[in-house]
Amino acid sequence: MNLSIKVFLVLLLSVAVISSSAQINTSNLDSIPFIKAKKMSNVYEFNHPALTWARFSSPKAEKVDQGRYTTKEAAKDFGADIAEAFFGGFWETTTSREMNWLITGQIVCEHDWLNWDIELYCSGELHKEKVREENMDGSKSVNTIKTIVVDWQGSVNGFLTENEKTIGQFLIISRPRSDSLFYNANKDVFNETKTILKSVYKNKYYTEALNRNLNEYAVVGKFRDERFVLIANGVSRNMWFFINDNLVCVFQPDLDDLLIRKKDRIMPYILVDGQVSDTELVDWYRLALVSKYLGRTIGKASFPK
């Protein structure tokens, strides 16, 4: 990321820290439900003339540059290749290479022109493990397992694109409660009371699944040329959206857990201004799904290569 983008995001973060908690009153917002037919599905349905369904994709990772080996790691990897060639895979090794990664995803809608592309740029490593295996005929071979590891605590920068036009640019804070400046400025959001869900099923593990916290993160940047902040409160399981320092939307996602019984399922919904236009409402539907995608992706330890 070049210096100008870094400066832009730092300045934007400072503004968000100072003012994003100014207004968190939800009494003036109306509830609009979503429909989600299946548990663990990424497909959501809406009662809207322009958008009746949308889904978010699974994240994919690809390298941005080649990265580099340390001399020690390169020698270790080369030695394993030699061992495989001459001794039938005598060594088992693990090597790592520093890499820059691009994590991609998409909000897919019934109309292609409403699709959004999500790009997350981050640093990390490529882990390569060579494991000796015995084949059915008794011979030996080496299987190479490649794993993409992402450093979510480092600089993670994101872009949101619609019809090849950038409509969003943001910085991700993967542990917002650990950022004292950001946390103290948004205590009202983070200290939101958690609603404990109850069920007729008294099994301890089921009750824990019913009230399990969600992944927590924050997004600070711009959306359609306006200041934008998203705070995902994992404890209360609410997603708070601010535009130009004002609370404009709250998203309550569904409980995505295979253990949850049908009668205990809660359908997702958003709280928005009742006077919001149809065009803006389509944005909030898609932004809600972006928050679901980020919740599934941020903090993910590794990706298969």
PDB file of C-alpha atoms in Angstrom:
ATOM      1  CA  MET A   1       0.000   0.000   0.000  1.00  0.00           C
ATOM      2  CA  ASN A   2       1.467   3.387  -0.953  1.00  0.00           C
ATOM      3  CA  LEU A   3       2.052   6.243   1.490  1.00  0.00           C
ATOM      4  CA  SER A   4      -0.880   8.385   0.352  1.00  0.00           C
ATOM      5  CA  ILE A   5      -3.377   5.588   1.045  1.00  0.00           C
ATOM      6  CA  LYS A   6      -1.814   4.991   4.469  1.00  0.00           C
ATOM      7  CA  VAL A   7      -2.087   8.671   5.369  1.00  0.00           C
ATOM      8  CA  PHE A   8      -5.692   8.741   4.137  1.00  0.00           C
ATOM      9  CA  LEU A   9      -6.665   5.770   6.282  1.00  0.00           C
ATOM     10  CA  VAL A  10      -4.861   7.042   9.386  1.00  0.00           C
ATOM     11  CA  LEU A  11      -6.619  10.407   9.136  1.00  0.00           C
ATOM     12  CA  LEU A  12      -9.923   8.662   8.550  1.00  0.00           C
ATOM     13  CA  LEU A  13      -9.369   6.440  11.564  1.00  0.00           C
ATOM     14  CA  SER A  14      -8.649   9.451  13.775  1.00  0.00           C
ATOM     15  CA  VAL A  15     -11.939  11.068  12.734  1.00  0.00           C
ATOM     16  CA  ALA A  16     -13.853   7.838  13.333  1.00  0.00           C
ATOM     17  CA  VAL A  17     -12.295   7.364  16.766  1.00  0.00           C
ATOM     18  CA  ILE A  18     -13.341  10.836  17.838  1.00  0.00           C
ATOM     19  CA  SER A  19     -16.884  10.832  16.588  1.00  0.00           C
ATOM     20  CA  SER A  20     -18.321   7.439  15.590  1.00  0.00           C
ATOM     21  CA  SER A  21     -19.931   6.955  19.006  1.00  0.00           C
ATOM     22  CA  ALA A  22     -21.728  10.302  18.908  1.00  0.00           C
ATOM     23  CA  GLN A  23     -25.159   8.883  18.058  1.00  0.00           C
ATOM     24  CA  ILE A  24     -26.187   5.285  18.824  1.00  0.00           C
ATOM     25  CA  ASN A  25     -29.881   5.820  19.496  1.00  0.00           C
ATOM     26  CA  THR A  26     -31.941   3.181  17.647  1.00  0.00           C
ATOM     27  CA  SER A  27     -35.431   4.384  18.638  1.00  0.00           C
ATOM     28  CA  ASN A  28     -35.837   6.179  15.304  1.00  0.00           C
ATOM     29  CA  LEU A  29     -34.984   3.092  13.233  1.00  0.00           C
ATOM     30  CA  ASP A  30     -37.448   0.606  11.751  1.00  0.00           C
ATOM     31  CA  SER A  31     -36.933  -3.154  11.640  1.00  0.00           C
ATOM     32  CA  ILE A  32     -36.787  -4.880   8.240  1.00  0.00           C
ATOM     33  CA  PRO A  33     -36.542  -8.700   8.296  1.00  0.00           C
ATOM     34  CA  PHE A  34     -34.513 -10.952   6.027  1.00  0.00           C
ATOM     35  CA  ILE A  35     -35.432 -14.510   5.106  1.00  0.00           C
ATOM     36  CA  LYS A  36     -32.862 -17.271   5.418  1.00  0.00           C
ATOM     37  CA  ALA A  37     -34.331 -20.638   4.525  1.00  0.00           C
ATOM     38  CA  LYS A  38     -31.440 -22.886   5.548  1.00  0.00           C
ATOM     39  CA  LYS A  39     -28.977 -22.932   8.411  1.00  0.00           C
ATOM     40  CA  MET A  40     -25.323 -22.401   7.429  1.00  0.00           C
ATOM     41  CA  SER A  41     -26.441 -21.157   4.006  1.00  0.00           C
ATOM     42  CA  ASN A  42     -24.982 -17.984   2.502  1.00  0.00           C
ATOM     43  CA  VAL A  43     -28.233 -17.134   0.664  1.00  0.00           C
ATOM     44  CA  TYR A  44     -30.567 -14.423   1.984  1.00  0.00           C
ATOM     45  CA  GLU A  45     -33.949 -13.311   0.630  1.00  0.00           C
ATOM     46  CA  PHE A  46     -35.476  -9.831   0.756  1.00  0.00           C
ATOM     47  CA  ASN A  47     -38.886  -8.275   0.176  1.00  0.00           C
ATOM     48  CA  HIS A  48     -37.643  -5.676  -2.291  1.00  0.00           C
ATOM     49  CA  PRO A  49     -38.536  -5.026  -5.967  1.00  0.00           C
ATOM     50  CA  ALA A  50     -34.909  -4.600  -7.066  1.00  0.00           C
ATOM     51  CA  LEU A  51     -33.319  -7.342  -4.965  1.00  0.00           C
ATOM     52  CA  THR A  52     -35.121 -10.508  -3.902  1.00  0.00           C
ATOM     53  CA  TRP A  53     -32.038 -12.555  -3.002  1.00  0.00           C
ATOM     54  CA  ALA A  54     -28.278 -12.299  -2.567  1.00  0.00           C
ATOM     55  CA  ARG A  55     -25.480 -14.432  -1.178  1.00  0.00           C
ATOM     56  CA  PHE A  56     -21.874 -14.025  -0.112  1.00  0.00           C
ATOM     57  CA  SER A  57     -19.140 -16.294  -1.449  1.00  0.00           C
ATOM     58  CA  SER A  58     -16.460 -18.169   0.448  1.00  0.00           C
ATOM     59  CA  PRO A  59     -13.092 -16.371   0.674  1.00  0.00           C
ATOM     60  CA  LYS A  60     -10.244 -17.278  -1.666  1.00  0.00           C
ATOM     61  CA  ALA A  61      -6.578 -16.367  -1.267  1.00  0.00           C
ATOM     62  CA  GLU A  62      -3.957 -15.672  -3.914  1.00  0.00           C
ATOM     63  CA  LYS A  63      -0.439 -14.294  -3.781  1.00  0.00           C
ATOM     64  CA  VAL A  64       0.270 -10.671  -4.619  1.00  0.00           C
ATOM     65  CA  ASP A  65       4.039 -11.064  -4.869  1.00  0.00           C
ATOM     66  CA  GLN A  66       6.522 -13.902  -4.636  1.00  0.00           C
ATOM     67  CA  GLY A  67       7.768 -13.132  -1.135  1.00  0.00           C
ATOM     68  CA  ARG A  68      11.151 -14.416  -0.006  1.00  0.00           C
ATOM     69  CA  TYR A  69      12.851 -17.371   1.634  1.00  0.00           C
ATOM     70  CA  THR A  70      15.400 -17.043   4.379  1.00  0.00           C
ATOM     71  CA  THR A  71      18.656 -18.794   3.480  1.00  0.00           C
ATOM     72  CA  LYS A  72      17.973 -21.449   6.110  1.00  0.00           C
ATOM     73  CA  GLU A  73      14.458 -22.156   4.831  1.00  0.00           C
ATOM     74  CA  ALA A  74      15.605 -22.286   1.213  1.00  0.00           C
ATOM     75  CA  ALA A  75      18.349 -24.793   2.060  1.00  0.00           C
ATOM     76  CA  LYS A  76      15.895 -26.893   4.030  1.00  0.00           C
ATOM     77  CA  ASP A  77      13.393 -26.949   1.173  1.00  0.00           C
ATOM     78  CA  PHE A  78      16.080 -27.733  -1.401  1.00  0.00           C
ATOM     79  CA  GLY A  79      17.396 -30.535   0.789  1.00  0.00           C
ATOM     80  CA  ALA A  80      13.952 -32.091   0.953  1.00  0.00           C
ATOM     81  CA  ASP A  81      13.705 -32.037  -2.854  1.00  0.00           C
ATOM     82  CA  ILE A  82      17.088 -33.757  -3.137  1.00  0.00           C
ATOM     83  CA  ALA A  83      16.072 -36.361  -0.573  1.00  0.00           C
ATOM     84  CA  GLU A  84      12.893 -37.055  -2.492  1.00  0.00           C
ATOM     85  CA  ALA A  85      14.757 -37.456  -5.771  1.00  0.00           C
ATOM     86  CA  PHE A  86      17.549 -39.727  -4.525  1.00  0.00           C
ATOM     87  CA  PHE A  87      16.239 -41.443  -1.404  1.00  0.00           C
ATOM     88  CA  GLY A  88      12.532 -41.785  -2.051  1.00  0.00           C
ATOM     89  CA  GLY A  89      11.461 -39.086   0.373  1.00  0.00           C
ATOM     90  CA  PHE A  90      13.705 -39.740   3.391  1.00  0.00           C
ATOM     91  CA  TRP A  91      13.082 -36.339   5.008  1.00  0.00           C
ATOM     92  CA  GLU A  92       9.904 -34.706   6.251  1.00  0.00           C
ATOM     93  CA  THR A  93      10.186 -30.912   6.393  1.00  0.00           C
ATOM     94  CA  THR A  94       8.184 -27.750   6.923  1.00  0.00           C
ATOM     95  CA  THR A  95       9.241 -24.448   5.361  1.00  0.00           C
ATOM     96  CA  SER A  96       7.741 -20.959   5.380  1.00  0.00           C
ATOM     97  CA  ARG A  97       7.929 -18.042   2.997  1.00  0.00           C
ATOM     98  CA  GLU A  98       6.826 -14.479   3.718  1.00  0.00           C
ATOM     99  CA  MET A  99       4.054 -13.468   1.333  1.00  0.00           C
ATOM    100  CA  ASN A 100       1.561 -10.724   0.615  1.00  0.00           C
ATOM    101  CA  TRP A 101      -1.920 -12.084   0.069  1.00  0.00           C
ATOM    102  CA  LEU A 102      -5.091 -10.962  -1.662  1.00  0.00           C
ATOM    103  CA  ILE A 103      -8.239 -12.426  -0.091  1.00  0.00           C
ATOM    104  CA  THR A 104     -11.181 -12.140  -2.469  1.00  0.00           C
ATOM    105  CA  GLY A 105     -14.911 -12.601  -2.079  1.00  0.00           C
ATOM    106  CA  GLN A 106     -18.141 -11.499  -3.693  1.00  0.00           C
ATOM    107  CA  ILE A 107     -21.688 -10.482  -2.906  1.00  0.00           C
ATOM    108  CA  VAL A 108     -23.631 -12.261  -5.646  1.00  0.00           C
ATOM    109  CA  CYS A 109     -27.098 -10.898  -6.474  1.00  0.00           C
ATOM    110  CA  GLU A 110     -29.927 -11.956  -8.760  1.00  0.00           C
ATOM    111  CA  HIS A 111     -28.882  -9.158 -11.143  1.00  0.00           C
ATOM    112  CA  ASP A 112     -25.201  -9.100 -12.112  1.00  0.00           C
ATOM    113  CA  TRP A 113     -24.977  -5.300 -12.026  1.00  0.00           C
ATOM    114  CA  LEU A 114     -25.695  -5.420  -8.294  1.00  0.00           C
ATOM    115  CA  ASN A 115     -22.772  -7.758  -7.560  1.00  0.00           C
ATOM    116  CA  TRP A 116     -19.979  -6.500  -5.314  1.00  0.00           C
ATOM    117  CA  ASP A 117     -16.372  -7.671  -5.294  1.00  0.00           C
ATOM    118  CA  ILE A 118     -14.484  -7.658  -1.984  1.00  0.00           C
ATOM    119  CA  GLU A 119     -10.675  -7.462  -1.855  1.00  0.00           C
ATOM    120  CA  LEU A 120      -8.557  -7.692   1.299  1.00  0.00           C
ATOM    121  CA  TYR A 121      -4.803  -7.067   1.033  1.00  0.00           C
ATOM    122  CA  CYS A 122      -2.702  -8.457   3.877  1.00  0.00           C
ATOM    123  CA  SER A 123       0.640  -9.994   4.755  1.00  0.00           C
ATOM    124  CA  GLY A 124       1.371 -13.509   5.952  1.00  0.00           C
ATOM    125  CA  GLU A 125       3.231 -16.659   5.046  1.00  0.00           C
ATOM    126  CA  LEU A 126       3.075 -19.685   2.775  1.00  0.00           C
ATOM    127  CA  HIS A 127       3.699 -22.855   4.768  1.00  0.00           C
ATOM    128  CA  LYS A 128       4.874 -25.866   2.796  1.00  0.00           C
ATOM    129  CA  GLU A 129       4.985 -29.244   4.511  1.00  0.00           C
ATOM    130  CA  LYS A 130       6.520 -32.277   2.826  1.00  0.00           C
ATOM    131  CA  VAL A 131       5.258 -35.531   4.296  1.00  0.00           C
ATOM    132  CA  ARG A 132       6.553 -38.984   3.438  1.00  0.00           C
ATOM    133  CA  GLU A 133       3.769 -41.413   2.568  1.00  0.00           C
ATOM    134  CA  GLU A 134       3.658 -45.109   1.776  1.00  0.00           C
ATOM    135  CA  ASN A 135       1.810 -46.071  -1.382  1.00  0.00           C
ATOM    136  CA  MET A 136      -0.392 -49.157  -1.772  1.00  0.00           C
ATOM    137  CA  ASP A 137       2.408 -50.989  -3.614  1.00  0.00           C
ATOM    138  CA  GLY A 138       4.801 -50.392  -0.706  1.00  0.00           C
ATOM    139  CA  SER A 139       6.812 -47.661  -2.411  1.00  0.00           C
ATOM    140  CA  LYS A 140       7.467 -44.292  -0.756  1.00  0.00           C
ATOM    141  CA  SER A 141       6.477 -40.861  -2.067  1.00  0.00           C
ATOM    142  CA  VAL A 142       6.398 -37.317  -0.758  1.00  0.00           C
ATOM    143  CA  ASN A 143       3.164 -35.336  -0.529  1.00  0.00           C
ATOM    144  CA  THR A 144       3.491 -31.546  -0.396  1.00  0.00           C
ATOM    145  CA  ILE A 145       0.820 -29.698   1.594  1.00  0.00           C
ATOM    146  CA  LYS A 146       0.684 -25.924   1.049  1.00  0.00           C
ATOM    147  CA  THR A 147      -1.158 -23.682   3.510  1.00  0.00           C
ATOM    148  CA  ILE A 148      -1.779 -19.936   3.316  1.00  0.00           C
ATOM    149  CA  VAL A 149      -1.409 -18.185   6.687  1.00  0.00           C
ATOM    150  CA  VAL A 150      -2.655 -14.588   7.102  1.00  0.00           C
ATOM    151  CA  ASP A 151      -1.408 -12.038   9.643  1.00  0.00           C
ATOM    152  CA  TRP A 152      -4.691 -10.431  10.693  1.00  0.00           C
ATOM    153  CA  GLN A 153      -2.905  -8.350  13.338  1.00  0.00           C
ATOM    154  CA  GLY A 154      -0.915  -6.559  10.653  1.00  0.00           C
ATOM    155  CA  SER A 155      -2.107  -4.017   8.115  1.00  0.00           C
ATOM    156  CA  VAL A 156      -5.253  -5.273   6.365  1.00  0.00           C
ATOM    157  CA  ASN A 157      -6.679  -2.988   3.701  1.00  0.00           C
ATOM    158  CA  GLY A 158      -9.906  -3.571   1.830  1.00  0.00           C
ATOM    159  CA  PHE A 159     -11.707  -2.448  -1.303  1.00  0.00           C
ATOM    160  CA  LEU A 160     -15.329  -2.811  -2.377  1.00  0.00           C
ATOM    161  CA  THR A 161     -16.055  -2.722  -6.113  1.00  0.00           C
ATOM    162  CA  GLU A 162     -19.298  -2.438  -8.078  1.00  0.00           C
ATOM    163  CA  ASN A 163     -19.220  -2.773 -11.879  1.00  0.00           C
ATOM    164  CA  GLU A 164     -15.414  -2.292 -11.842  1.00  0.00           C
ATOM    165  CA  LYS A 165     -15.765   0.982  -9.908  1.00  0.00           C
ATOM    166  CA  THR A 166     -14.341   1.292  -6.390  1.00  0.00           C
ATOM    167  CA  ILE A 167     -17.175   2.306  -4.058  1.00  0.00           C
ATOM    168  CA  GLY A 168     -15.471   1.462  -0.765  1.00  0.00           C
ATOM    169  CA  GLN A 169     -11.974   1.698   0.685  1.00  0.00           C
ATOM    170  CA  PHE A 170     -11.246   0.728   4.265  1.00  0.00           C
ATOM    171  CA  LEU A 171      -8.886  -0.413   6.995  1.00  0.00           C
ATOM    172  CA  ILE A 172      -9.701  -3.430   9.187  1.00  0.00           C
ATOM    173  CA  ILE A 173      -9.138  -3.542  12.947  1.00  0.00           C
ATOM    174  CA  SER A 174      -9.207  -7.244  13.788  1.00  0.00           C
ATOM    175  CA  ARG A 175      -9.243  -6.805  17.599  1.00  0.00           C
ATOM    176  CA  PRO A 176     -11.020  -3.503  18.277  1.00  0.00           C
ATOM    177  CA  ARG A 177     -11.289  -4.017  22.053  1.00  0.00           C
ATOM    178  CA  SER A 178      -7.481  -4.204  22.209  1.00  0.00           C
ATOM    179  CA  ASP A 179      -7.173  -0.819  20.485  1.00  0.00           C
ATOM    180  CA  SER A 180      -7.640   1.401  23.552  1.00  0.00           C
ATOM    181  CA  LEU A 181      -8.186   4.611  21.577  1.00  0.00           C
ATOM    182  CA  PHE A 182     -10.849   3.097  19.330  1.00  0.00           C
ATOM    183  CA  TYR A 183     -12.473   1.129  22.146  1.00  0.00           C
ATOM    184  CA  ASN A 184     -12.697   4.080  24.563  1.00  0.00           C
ATOM    185  CA  ALA A 185     -14.277   6.248  21.869  1.00  0.00           C
ATOM    186  CA  ASN A 186     -16.919   3.600  21.169  1.00  0.00           C
ATOM    187  CA  LYS A 187     -17.673   2.189  24.616  1.00  0.00           C
ATOM    188  CA  ASP A 188     -21.418   2.575  24.167  1.00  0.00           C
ATOM    189  CA  VAL A 189     -21.284   0.172  21.235  1.00  0.00           C
ATOM    190  CA  PHE A 190     -18.931  -2.328  22.873  1.00  0.00           C
ATOM    191  CA  ASN A 191     -20.779  -2.249  26.216  1.00  0.00           C
ATOM    192  CA  GLU A 192     -24.133  -3.031  24.638  1.00  0.00           C
ATOM    193  CA  THR A 193     -26.054  -5.493  26.818  1.00  0.00           C
ATOM    194  CA  LYS A 194     -26.055  -9.057  25.577  1.00  0.00           C
ATOM    195  CA  THR A 195     -29.448 -10.729  25.308  1.00  0.00           C
ATOM    196  CA  ILE A 196     -29.240 -14.252  26.706  1.00  0.00           C
ATOM    197  CA  LEU A 197     -31.260 -16.625  24.549  1.00  0.00           C
ATOM    198  CA  LYS A 198     -33.180 -19.393  26.291  1.00  0.00           C
ATOM    199  CA  SER A 199     -34.580 -22.662  25.054  1.00  0.00           C
ATOM    200  CA  VAL A 200     -36.713 -25.520  26.315  1.00  0.00           C
ATOM    201  CA  TYR A 201     -33.656 -27.676  25.643  1.00  0.00           C
ATOM    202  CA  LYS A 202     -31.538 -27.435  28.793  1.00  0.00           C
ATOM    203  CA  ASN A 203     -28.416 -29.173  27.526  1.00  0.00           C
ATOM    204  CA  LYS A 204     -25.381 -27.113  28.611  1.00  0.00           C
ATOM    205  CA  TYR A 205     -23.554 -27.389  25.288  1.00  0.00           C
ATOM    206  CA  TYR A 206     -26.688 -26.491  23.348  1.00  0.00           C
ATOM    207  CA  THR A 207     -27.233 -23.390  25.503  1.00  0.00           C
ATOM    208  CA  GLU A 208     -23.610 -22.372  24.910  1.00  0.00           C
ATOM    209  CA  ALA A 209     -24.043 -22.781  21.148  1.00  0.00           C
ATOM    210  CA  LEU A 210     -27.216 -20.703  21.289  1.00  0.00           C
ATOM    211  CA  ASN A 211     -25.352 -17.833  22.981  1.00  0.00           C
ATOM    212  CA  ARG A 212     -21.930 -18.181  21.371  1.00  0.00           C
ATOM    213  CA  ASN A 213     -20.157 -14.910  20.605  1.00  0.00           C
ATOM    214  CA  LEU A 214     -19.494 -13.921  17.007  1.00  0.00           C
ATOM    215  CA  ASN A 215     -16.190 -12.832  15.517  1.00  0.00           C
ATOM    216  CA  GLU A 216     -15.404  -9.230  16.468  1.00  0.00           C
ATOM    217  CA  TYR A 217     -13.802  -6.585  14.246  1.00  0.00           C
ATOM    218  CA  ALA A 218     -14.128  -2.998  13.034  1.00  0.00           C
ATOM    219  CA  VAL A 219     -13.959  -1.391   9.600  1.00  0.00           C
ATOM    220  CA  VAL A 220     -12.979   2.254   9.090  1.00  0.00           C
ATOM    221  CA  GLY A 221     -12.932   3.948   5.694  1.00  0.00           C
ATOM    222  CA  LYS A 222     -15.152   5.437   3.036  1.00  0.00           C
ATOM    223  CA  PHE A 223     -18.262   4.167   1.288  1.00  0.00           C
ATOM    224  CA  ARG A 224     -19.622   6.024  -1.734  1.00  0.00           C
ATOM    225  CA  ASP A 225     -17.398   9.012  -0.833  1.00  0.00           C
ATOM    226  CA  GLU A 226     -18.727   9.288   2.721  1.00  0.00           C
ATOM    227  CA  ARG A 227     -17.031   8.443   6.012  1.00  0.00           C
ATOM    228  CA  PHE A 228     -17.907   4.899   6.987  1.00  0.00           C
ATOM    229  CA  VAL A 229     -17.458   2.887  10.183  1.00  0.00           C
ATOM    230  CA  LEU A 230     -18.635  -0.659  10.885  1.00  0.00           C
ATOM    231  CA  ILE A 231     -18.281  -2.110  14.380  1.00  0.00           C
ATOM    232  CA  ALA A 232     -19.032  -5.812  14.776  1.00  0.00           C
ATOM    233  CA  ASN A 233     -19.848  -6.418  18.438  1.00  0.00           C
ATOM    234  CA  GLY A 234     -19.259 -10.128  18.845  1.00  0.00           C
ATOM    235  CA  VAL A 235     -20.766 -10.263  22.341  1.00  0.00           C
ATOM    236  CA  SER A 236     -24.163  -8.715  21.526  1.00  0.00           C
ATOM    237  CA  ARG A 237     -23.943 -10.089  17.947  1.00  0.00           C
ATOM    238  CA  ASN A 238     -24.939  -6.729  16.453  1.00  0.00           C
ATOM    239  CA  MET A 239     -23.260  -4.965  13.524  1.00  0.00           C
ATOM    240  CA  TRP A 240     -23.271  -1.161  13.863  1.00  0.00           C
ATOM    241  CA  PHE A 241     -22.959   0.974  10.716  1.00  0.00           C
ATOM    242  CA  PHE A 242     -22.104   4.692  10.841  1.00  0.00           C
ATOM    243  CA  ILE A 243     -22.104   7.146   7.926  1.00  0.00           C
ATOM    244  CA  ASN A 244     -20.551  10.569   8.531  1.00  0.00           C
ATOM    245  CA  ASP A 245     -20.559   9.882  12.297  1.00  0.00           C
ATOM    246  CA  ASN A 246     -24.286   9.035  12.431  1.00  0.00           C
ATOM    247  CA  LEU A 247     -25.738   5.615  13.149  1.00  0.00           C
ATOM    248  CA  VAL A 248     -27.713   4.619  10.063  1.00  0.00           C
ATOM    249  CA  CYS A 249     -28.067   0.841  10.290  1.00  0.00           C
ATOM    250  CA  VAL A 250     -27.840  -2.037  12.765  1.00  0.00           C
ATOM    251  CA  PHE A 251     -27.688  -5.612  11.494  1.00  0.00           C
ATOM    252  CA  GLN A 252     -28.674  -8.541  13.711  1.00  0.00           C
ATOM    253  CA  PRO A 253     -27.496 -11.699  11.916  1.00  0.00           C
ATOM    254  CA  ASP A 254     -29.008 -15.120  12.335  1.00  0.00           C
ATOM    255  CA  LEU A 255     -27.467 -17.851  14.462  1.00  0.00           C
ATOM    256  CA  ASP A 256     -25.345 -19.899  12.065  1.00  0.00           C
ATOM    257  CA  ASP A 257     -24.829 -23.147  13.933  1.00  0.00           C
ATOM    258  CA  LEU A 258     -25.840 -26.642  12.881  1.00  0.00           C
ATOM    259  CA  LEU A 259     -26.766 -27.443  16.488  1.00  0.00           C
ATOM    260  CA  ILE A 260     -29.517 -24.824  16.646  1.00  0.00           C
ATOM    261  CA  ARG A 261     -32.959 -26.401  16.495  1.00  0.00           C
ATOM    262  CA  LYS A 262     -35.606 -25.043  14.143  1.00  0.00           C
ATOM    263  CA  LYS A 263     -37.811 -23.580  16.896  1.00  0.00           C
ATOM    264  CA  ASP A 264     -34.822 -21.650  18.320  1.00  0.00           C
ATOM    265  CA  ARG A 265     -33.730 -20.103  15.039  1.00  0.00           C
ATOM    266  CA  ILE A 266     -33.839 -16.312  14.814  1.00  0.00           C
ATOM    267  CA  MET A 267     -34.218 -14.704  11.408  1.00  0.00           C
ATOM    268  CA  PRO A 268     -31.794 -11.862  10.602  1.00  0.00           C
ATOM    269  CA  TYR A 269     -32.985  -8.279  10.316  1.00  0.00           C
ATOM    270  CA  ILE A 270     -31.717  -4.728   9.957  1.00  0.00           C
ATOM    271  CA  LEU A 271     -32.721  -1.515  11.706  1.00  0.00           C
ATOM    272  CA  VAL A 272     -32.769   1.455   9.322  1.00  0.00           C
ATOM    273  CA  ASP A 273     -34.481   4.808   8.916  1.00  0.00           C
ATOM    274  CA  GLY A 274     -38.035   4.208   7.721  1.00  0.00           C
ATOM    275  CA  GLN A 275     -37.583   6.975   5.134  1.00  0.00           C
ATOM    276  CA  VAL A 276     -34.583   5.302   3.492  1.00  0.00           C
ATOM    277  CA  SER A 277     -34.839   5.140  -0.299  1.00  0.00           C
ATOM    278  CA  ASP A 278     -35.121   1.850  -2.190  1.00  0.00           C
ATOM    279  CA  THR A 279     -31.641   2.399  -3.636  1.00  0.00           C
ATOM    280  CA  GLU A 280     -30.114   2.964  -0.207  1.00  0.00           C
ATOM    281  CA  LEU A 281     -31.945  -0.054   1.174  1.00  0.00           C
ATOM    282  CA  VAL A 282     -30.326  -2.286  -1.459  1.00  0.00           C
ATOM    283  CA  ASP A 283     -26.954  -0.968  -0.256  1.00  0.00           C
ATOM    284  CA  TRP A 284     -27.786  -1.860   3.345  1.00  0.00           C
ATOM    285  CA  TYR A 285     -28.894  -5.351   2.365  1.00  0.00           C
ATOM    286  CA  ARG A 286     -25.546  -5.893   0.634  1.00  0.00           C
ATOM    287  CA  LEU A 287     -23.507  -4.235   3.394  1.00  0.00           C
ATOM    288  CA  ALA A 288     -25.146  -6.568   5.908  1.00  0.00           C
ATOM    289  CA  LEU A 289     -23.899  -9.496   3.826  1.00  0.00           C
ATOM    290  CA  VAL A 290     -20.453  -7.893   3.601  1.00  0.00           C
ATOM    291  CA  SER A 291     -20.373  -7.893   7.408  1.00  0.00           C
ATOM    292  CA  LYS A 292     -21.261 -11.609   7.397  1.00  0.00           C
ATOM    293  CA  TYR A 293     -18.494 -12.310   4.883  1.00  0.00           C
ATOM    294  CA  LEU A 294     -15.943 -10.375   6.942  1.00  0.00           C
ATOM    295  CA  GLY A 295     -17.045 -12.150  10.107  1.00  0.00           C
ATOM    296  CA  ARG A 296     -16.400 -15.499   8.419  1.00  0.00           C
ATOM    297  CA  THR A 297     -13.066 -14.382   6.943  1.00  0.00           C
ATOM    298  CA  ILE A 298     -11.279 -12.118   9.443  1.00  0.00           C
ATOM    299  CA  GLY A 299      -9.299 -14.172  11.914  1.00  0.00           C
ATOM    300  CA  LYS A 300      -9.453 -17.304   9.759  1.00  0.00           C
ATOM    301  CA  ALA A 301      -6.177 -19.007  10.656  1.00  0.00           C
ATOM    302  CA  SER A 302      -5.334 -20.450   7.274  1.00  0.00           C
ATOM    303  CA  PHE A 303      -6.534 -21.110   3.748  1.00  0.00           C
ATOM    304  CA  PRO A 304      -5.765 -24.192   1.616  1.00  0.00           C
ATOM    305  CA  LYS A 305      -3.407 -23.553  -1.292  1.00  0.00           C
TER     306      LYS A 305
END
